[in-house]
CSV table of C-alpha atoms in Angstrom, one decimal:
chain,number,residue,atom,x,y,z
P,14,UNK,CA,20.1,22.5,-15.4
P,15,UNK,CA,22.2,21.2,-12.5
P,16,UNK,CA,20.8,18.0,-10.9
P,17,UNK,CA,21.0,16.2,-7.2
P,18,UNK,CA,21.5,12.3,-8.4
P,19,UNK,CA,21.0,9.5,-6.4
P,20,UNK,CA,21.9,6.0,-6.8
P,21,UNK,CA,20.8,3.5,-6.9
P,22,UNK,CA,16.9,4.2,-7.6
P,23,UNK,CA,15.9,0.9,-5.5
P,24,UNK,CA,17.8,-1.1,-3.0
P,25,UNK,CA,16.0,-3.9,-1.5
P,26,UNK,CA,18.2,-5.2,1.2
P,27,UNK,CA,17.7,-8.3,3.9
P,28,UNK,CA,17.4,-6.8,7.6
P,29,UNK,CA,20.1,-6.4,10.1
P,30,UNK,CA,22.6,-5.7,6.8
P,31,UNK,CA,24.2,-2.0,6.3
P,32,UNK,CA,23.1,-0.3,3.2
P,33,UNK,CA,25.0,2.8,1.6
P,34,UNK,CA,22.6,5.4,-0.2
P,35,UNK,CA,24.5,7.5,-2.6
P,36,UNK,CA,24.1,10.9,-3.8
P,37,UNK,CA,25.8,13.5,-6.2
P,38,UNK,CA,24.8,17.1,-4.9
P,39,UNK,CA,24.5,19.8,-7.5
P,40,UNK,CA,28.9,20.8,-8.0
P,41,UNK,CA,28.8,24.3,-6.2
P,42,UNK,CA,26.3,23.9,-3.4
P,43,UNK,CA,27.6,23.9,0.1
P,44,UNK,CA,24.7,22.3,2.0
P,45,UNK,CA,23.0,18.8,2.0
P,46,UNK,CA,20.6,17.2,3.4
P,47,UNK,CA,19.1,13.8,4.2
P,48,UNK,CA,15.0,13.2,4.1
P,49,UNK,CA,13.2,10.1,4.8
P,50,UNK,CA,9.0,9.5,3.3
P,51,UNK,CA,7.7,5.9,4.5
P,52,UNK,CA,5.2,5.3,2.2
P,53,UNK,CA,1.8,7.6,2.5
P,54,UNK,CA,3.2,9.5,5.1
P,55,UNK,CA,5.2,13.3,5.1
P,56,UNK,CA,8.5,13.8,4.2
P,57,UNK,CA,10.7,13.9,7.5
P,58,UNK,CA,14.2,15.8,7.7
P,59,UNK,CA,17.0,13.5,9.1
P,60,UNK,CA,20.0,15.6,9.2
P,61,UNK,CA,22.0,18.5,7.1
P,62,UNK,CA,25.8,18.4,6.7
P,63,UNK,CA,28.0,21.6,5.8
P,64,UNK,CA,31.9,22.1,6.0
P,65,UNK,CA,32.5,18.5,6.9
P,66,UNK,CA,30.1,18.0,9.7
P,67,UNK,CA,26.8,17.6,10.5
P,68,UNK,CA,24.7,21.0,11.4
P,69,UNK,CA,21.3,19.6,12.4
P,70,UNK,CA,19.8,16.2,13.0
P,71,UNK,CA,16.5,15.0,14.0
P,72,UNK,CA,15.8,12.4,16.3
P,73,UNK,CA,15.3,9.5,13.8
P,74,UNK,CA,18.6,10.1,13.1
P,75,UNK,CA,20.3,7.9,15.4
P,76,UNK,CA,23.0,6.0,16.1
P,77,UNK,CA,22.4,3.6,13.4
P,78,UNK,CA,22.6,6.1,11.1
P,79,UNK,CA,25.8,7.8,9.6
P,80,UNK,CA,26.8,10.8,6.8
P,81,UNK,CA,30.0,11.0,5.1
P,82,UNK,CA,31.4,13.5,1.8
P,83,UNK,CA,34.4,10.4,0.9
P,84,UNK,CA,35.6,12.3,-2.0
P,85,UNK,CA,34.3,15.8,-2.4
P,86,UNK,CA,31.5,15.0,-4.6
P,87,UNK,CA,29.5,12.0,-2.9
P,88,UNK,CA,27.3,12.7,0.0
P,89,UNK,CA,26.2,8.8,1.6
P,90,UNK,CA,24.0,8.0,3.9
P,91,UNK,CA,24.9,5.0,5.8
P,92,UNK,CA,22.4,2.7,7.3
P,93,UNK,CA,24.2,0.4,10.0
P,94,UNK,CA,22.2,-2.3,10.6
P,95,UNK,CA,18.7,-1.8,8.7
P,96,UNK,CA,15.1,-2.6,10.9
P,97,UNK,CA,12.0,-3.3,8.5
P,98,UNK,CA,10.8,0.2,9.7
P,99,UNK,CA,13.3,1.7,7.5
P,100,UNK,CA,11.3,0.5,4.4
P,101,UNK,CA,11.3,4.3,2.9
P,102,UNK,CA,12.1,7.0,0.3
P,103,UNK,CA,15.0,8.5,0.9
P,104,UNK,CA,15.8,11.6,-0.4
P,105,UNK,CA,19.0,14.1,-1.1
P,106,UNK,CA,18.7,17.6,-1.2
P,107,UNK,CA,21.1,20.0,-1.8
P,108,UNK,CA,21.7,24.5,-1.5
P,109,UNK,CA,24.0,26.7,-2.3
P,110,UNK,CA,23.4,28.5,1.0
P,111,UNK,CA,20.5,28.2,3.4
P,112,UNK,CA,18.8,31.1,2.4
P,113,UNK,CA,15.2,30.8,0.2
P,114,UNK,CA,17.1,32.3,-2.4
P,115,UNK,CA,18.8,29.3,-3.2
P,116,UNK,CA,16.5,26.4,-2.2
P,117,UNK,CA,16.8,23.0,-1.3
P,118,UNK,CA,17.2,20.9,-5.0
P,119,UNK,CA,15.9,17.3,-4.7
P,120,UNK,CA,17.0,14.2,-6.0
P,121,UNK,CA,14.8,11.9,-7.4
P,122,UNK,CA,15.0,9.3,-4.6
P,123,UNK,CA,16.3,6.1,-3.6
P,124,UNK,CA,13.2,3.1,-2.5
P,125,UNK,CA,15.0,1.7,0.1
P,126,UNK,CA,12.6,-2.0,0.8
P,127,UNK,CA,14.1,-4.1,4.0
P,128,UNK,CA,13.4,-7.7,3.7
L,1,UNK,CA,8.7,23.6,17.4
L,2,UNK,CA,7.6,24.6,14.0
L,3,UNK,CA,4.2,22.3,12.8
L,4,UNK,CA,2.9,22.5,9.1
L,5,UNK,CA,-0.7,21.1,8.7
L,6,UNK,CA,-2.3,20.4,5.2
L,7,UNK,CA,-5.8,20.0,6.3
L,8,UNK,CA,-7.1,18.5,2.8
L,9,UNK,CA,-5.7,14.7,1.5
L,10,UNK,CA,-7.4,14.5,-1.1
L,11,UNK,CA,-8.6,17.1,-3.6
L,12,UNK,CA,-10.0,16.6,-7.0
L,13,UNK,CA,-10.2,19.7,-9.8
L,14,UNK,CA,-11.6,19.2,-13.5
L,15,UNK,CA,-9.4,20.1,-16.0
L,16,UNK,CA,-8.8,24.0,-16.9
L,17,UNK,CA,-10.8,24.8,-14.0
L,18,UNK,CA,-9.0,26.7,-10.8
L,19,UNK,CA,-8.2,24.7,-7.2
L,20,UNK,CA,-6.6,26.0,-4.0
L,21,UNK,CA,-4.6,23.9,-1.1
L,22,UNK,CA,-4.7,24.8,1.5
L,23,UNK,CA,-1.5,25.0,4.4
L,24,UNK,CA,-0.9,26.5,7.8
L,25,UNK,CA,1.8,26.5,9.8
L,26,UNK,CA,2.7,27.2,13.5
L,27,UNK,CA,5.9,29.4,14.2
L,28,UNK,CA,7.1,31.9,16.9
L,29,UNK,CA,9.9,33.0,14.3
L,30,UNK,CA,9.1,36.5,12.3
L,31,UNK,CA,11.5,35.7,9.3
L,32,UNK,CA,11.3,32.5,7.4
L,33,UNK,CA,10.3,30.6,4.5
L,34,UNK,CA,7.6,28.5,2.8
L,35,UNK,CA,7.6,26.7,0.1
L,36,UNK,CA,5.0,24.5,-1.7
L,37,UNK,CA,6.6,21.1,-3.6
L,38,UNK,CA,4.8,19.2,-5.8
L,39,UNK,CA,5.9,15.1,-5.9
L,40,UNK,CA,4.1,13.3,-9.3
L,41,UNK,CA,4.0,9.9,-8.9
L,42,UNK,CA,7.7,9.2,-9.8
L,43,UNK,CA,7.9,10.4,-6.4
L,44,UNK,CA,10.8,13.7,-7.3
L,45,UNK,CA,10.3,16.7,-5.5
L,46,UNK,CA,9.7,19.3,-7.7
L,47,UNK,CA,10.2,22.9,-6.3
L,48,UNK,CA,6.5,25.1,-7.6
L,49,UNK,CA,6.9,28.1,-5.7
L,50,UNK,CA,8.3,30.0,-2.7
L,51,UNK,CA,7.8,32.6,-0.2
L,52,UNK,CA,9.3,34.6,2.0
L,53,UNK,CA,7.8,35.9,4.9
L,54,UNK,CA,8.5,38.9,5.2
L,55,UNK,CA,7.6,40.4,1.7
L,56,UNK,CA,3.8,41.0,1.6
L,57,UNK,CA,3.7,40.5,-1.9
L,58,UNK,CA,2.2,37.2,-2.5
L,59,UNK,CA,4.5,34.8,-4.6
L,60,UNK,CA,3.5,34.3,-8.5
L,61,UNK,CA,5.0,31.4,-10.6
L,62,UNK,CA,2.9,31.1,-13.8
L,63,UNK,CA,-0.4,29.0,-13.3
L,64,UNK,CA,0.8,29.1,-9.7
L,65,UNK,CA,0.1,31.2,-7.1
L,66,UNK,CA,0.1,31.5,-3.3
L,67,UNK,CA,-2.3,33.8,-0.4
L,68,UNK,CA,0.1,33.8,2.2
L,69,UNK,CA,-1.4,35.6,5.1
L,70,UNK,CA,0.9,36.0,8.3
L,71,UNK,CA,-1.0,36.5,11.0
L,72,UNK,CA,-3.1,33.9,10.5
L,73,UNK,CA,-0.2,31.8,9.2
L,74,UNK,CA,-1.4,30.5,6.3
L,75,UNK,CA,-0.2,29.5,3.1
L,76,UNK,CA,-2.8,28.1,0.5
L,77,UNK,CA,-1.6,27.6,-3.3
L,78,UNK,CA,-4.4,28.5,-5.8
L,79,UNK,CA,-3.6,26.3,-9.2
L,80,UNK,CA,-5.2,28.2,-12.6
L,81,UNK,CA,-6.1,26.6,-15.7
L,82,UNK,CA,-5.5,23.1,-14.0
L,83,UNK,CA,-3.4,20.4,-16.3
L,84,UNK,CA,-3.4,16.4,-16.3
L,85,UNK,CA,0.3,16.8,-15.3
L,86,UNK,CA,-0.8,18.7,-12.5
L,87,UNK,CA,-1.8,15.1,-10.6
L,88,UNK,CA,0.5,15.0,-7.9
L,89,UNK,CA,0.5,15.1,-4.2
L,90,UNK,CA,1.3,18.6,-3.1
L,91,UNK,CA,3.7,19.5,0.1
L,92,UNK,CA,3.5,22.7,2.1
L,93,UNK,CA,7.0,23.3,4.0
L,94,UNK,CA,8.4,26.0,6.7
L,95,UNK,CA,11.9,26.1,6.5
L,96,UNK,CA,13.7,28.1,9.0
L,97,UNK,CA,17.7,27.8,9.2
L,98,UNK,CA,18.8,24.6,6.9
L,99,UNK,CA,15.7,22.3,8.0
L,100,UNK,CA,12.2,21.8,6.6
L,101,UNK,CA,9.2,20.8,8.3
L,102,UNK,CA,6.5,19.3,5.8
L,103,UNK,CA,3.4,18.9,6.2
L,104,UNK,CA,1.6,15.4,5.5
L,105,UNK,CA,0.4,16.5,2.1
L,106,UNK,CA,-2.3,16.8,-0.2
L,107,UNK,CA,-3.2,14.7,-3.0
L,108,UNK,CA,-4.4,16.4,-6.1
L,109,UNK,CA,-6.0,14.5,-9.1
L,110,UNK,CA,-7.1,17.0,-12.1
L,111,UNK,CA,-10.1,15.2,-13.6
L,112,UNK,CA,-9.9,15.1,-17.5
C-alpha cells in the first residue's frame, strides 16, 4: 500500500539555524498537510497546501515558517530560524481529496530536537 | 471554533477483555467527520476508523467500533477482544474542510 515518507526520521539541529523537513506524499493525492505534536501534548494542524498554494494555516504557522512542492513530488517544510520551543514531531499527511472518503495518510514522523 | 475533548489519559484494559474511549466534540457545522487514530509508541498515525456524520449507522472496522451520537456530540470507540498491540495512545479528531482538530489523547495500555 501507498505510503507518506518523511525524511529524515530525527534532526537534531543548534537554535537560530533553518531546518528543512522533507516528505514524499502518496503519488496521486492532491492535498498535504503539515502537523506539529511537542512531546505529551495533541497533535496541532499547521497548514494544508493544494494546487501550489497554501489553503489553510493556523496561527503557529508563522512567519518563520515556510511550504514549498520544489519538484512535484517533495512537500518541505521549512523552518527559518528554529527557537527551542520547536522541539516537536512533525508530521506529513497527505489525501486524495478532502472528503472522509479519502482520508488524511500519515507519515511516520520527523523528531525535530533544537539544541 | 471546532474543540475535541478526550476526557480520559490514561486507560488500562486486560487483555481479551472490551474498553471504550471516550470523545466529544464541539461544532455548529451539521456535516462533517470524525475519526479515531491510534499512534503506538513509534509515534505513526495509524488511521482505526471513521465516521461520517451524517449516516446514523455507527462505523464498524473489525475489533473496532464507534457510538457516535450527534446531538450529544459524542464519539467514544469501544475496542473488543483487546490485543498487546493495541497499547497505544488513542486520538479522537473533527475534521471539517482539509483541517483536523485533535483532541489531547488517550493513553491505552492492554494489561497482559
Amino acid at each position: 500500500e501507498p505510503e507518506v515518507t518523511q525524511t529524515p526520521s530525527h534532526q537534531v539541529t543548534q537554535m537560530g539555524q533553518e531546518v528543512i523537513l522533507r516528505c514524499v506524499p502518496i503519488s496521486n493525492h492532491l492535498y498535504f498537510y503539515w502537523y506539529r505534536q511537542i512531546l505529551g501534548q495533541k497533535v496541532e494542524f499547521l497548514v494544508s497546501f493544494y494546487n501550489n498554494e497554501i489553503s489553510e494555516k493556523s496561527e503557529i504557522f508563522d512567519d518563520q515558517f515556510s511550504v514549498e512542492r520544489p519538484d512535484g513530488s517533495n512537500f518541505t517544510l521549512k523552518i527559518r530560524s528554529t527557537k527551542l520551543e520547536d522541539s516537536a514531531m512533525y508530521f506529513c499527511a497527505s489525501s486524495r481529496t478532502i472528503t472522509s472518503n479519502q482520508p488524511q495518510h500519515f507519515g511516520d514522523g520527523t523528531r525535530l530536537s533544537i539544541l | 471554533a471546532q474543540t475535541v475533548t478526550q476526557s480520559q489519559p490514561e486507560m488500562s484494559v486486560q487483555e481479551a477483555e472490551t474498553v471504550t474511549l471516550s470523545c466529544t466534540y464541539d461544532t455548529s457545522e451539521s456535516n462533517y467527520y470524525l475519526f479515531w487514530y491510534k499512534q503506538p509508541p513509534s509515534r505513526q498515525m495509524i488511521l482505526v476508523i471513521r465516521q461520517e456524520a451524517y449516516k446514523q449507522q455507527n462505523a464498524t472496522e473489525n475489533r473496532f467500533s464507534v457510538n457516535f451520537q450527534k446531538a450529544a456530540k459524542s464519539f467514544s470507540l469501544k475496542i473488543s477482544d483487546s490485543q498487546l498491540g493495541d497499547t497505544a495512545m488513542y486520538f479522537c479528531a473533527f475534521m471539517k474542510g482539509n483541517q483536523f482538530y485533535f483532541g489531547t489523547g488517550t493513553s491505552l495500555t492492554v494489561i497482559p
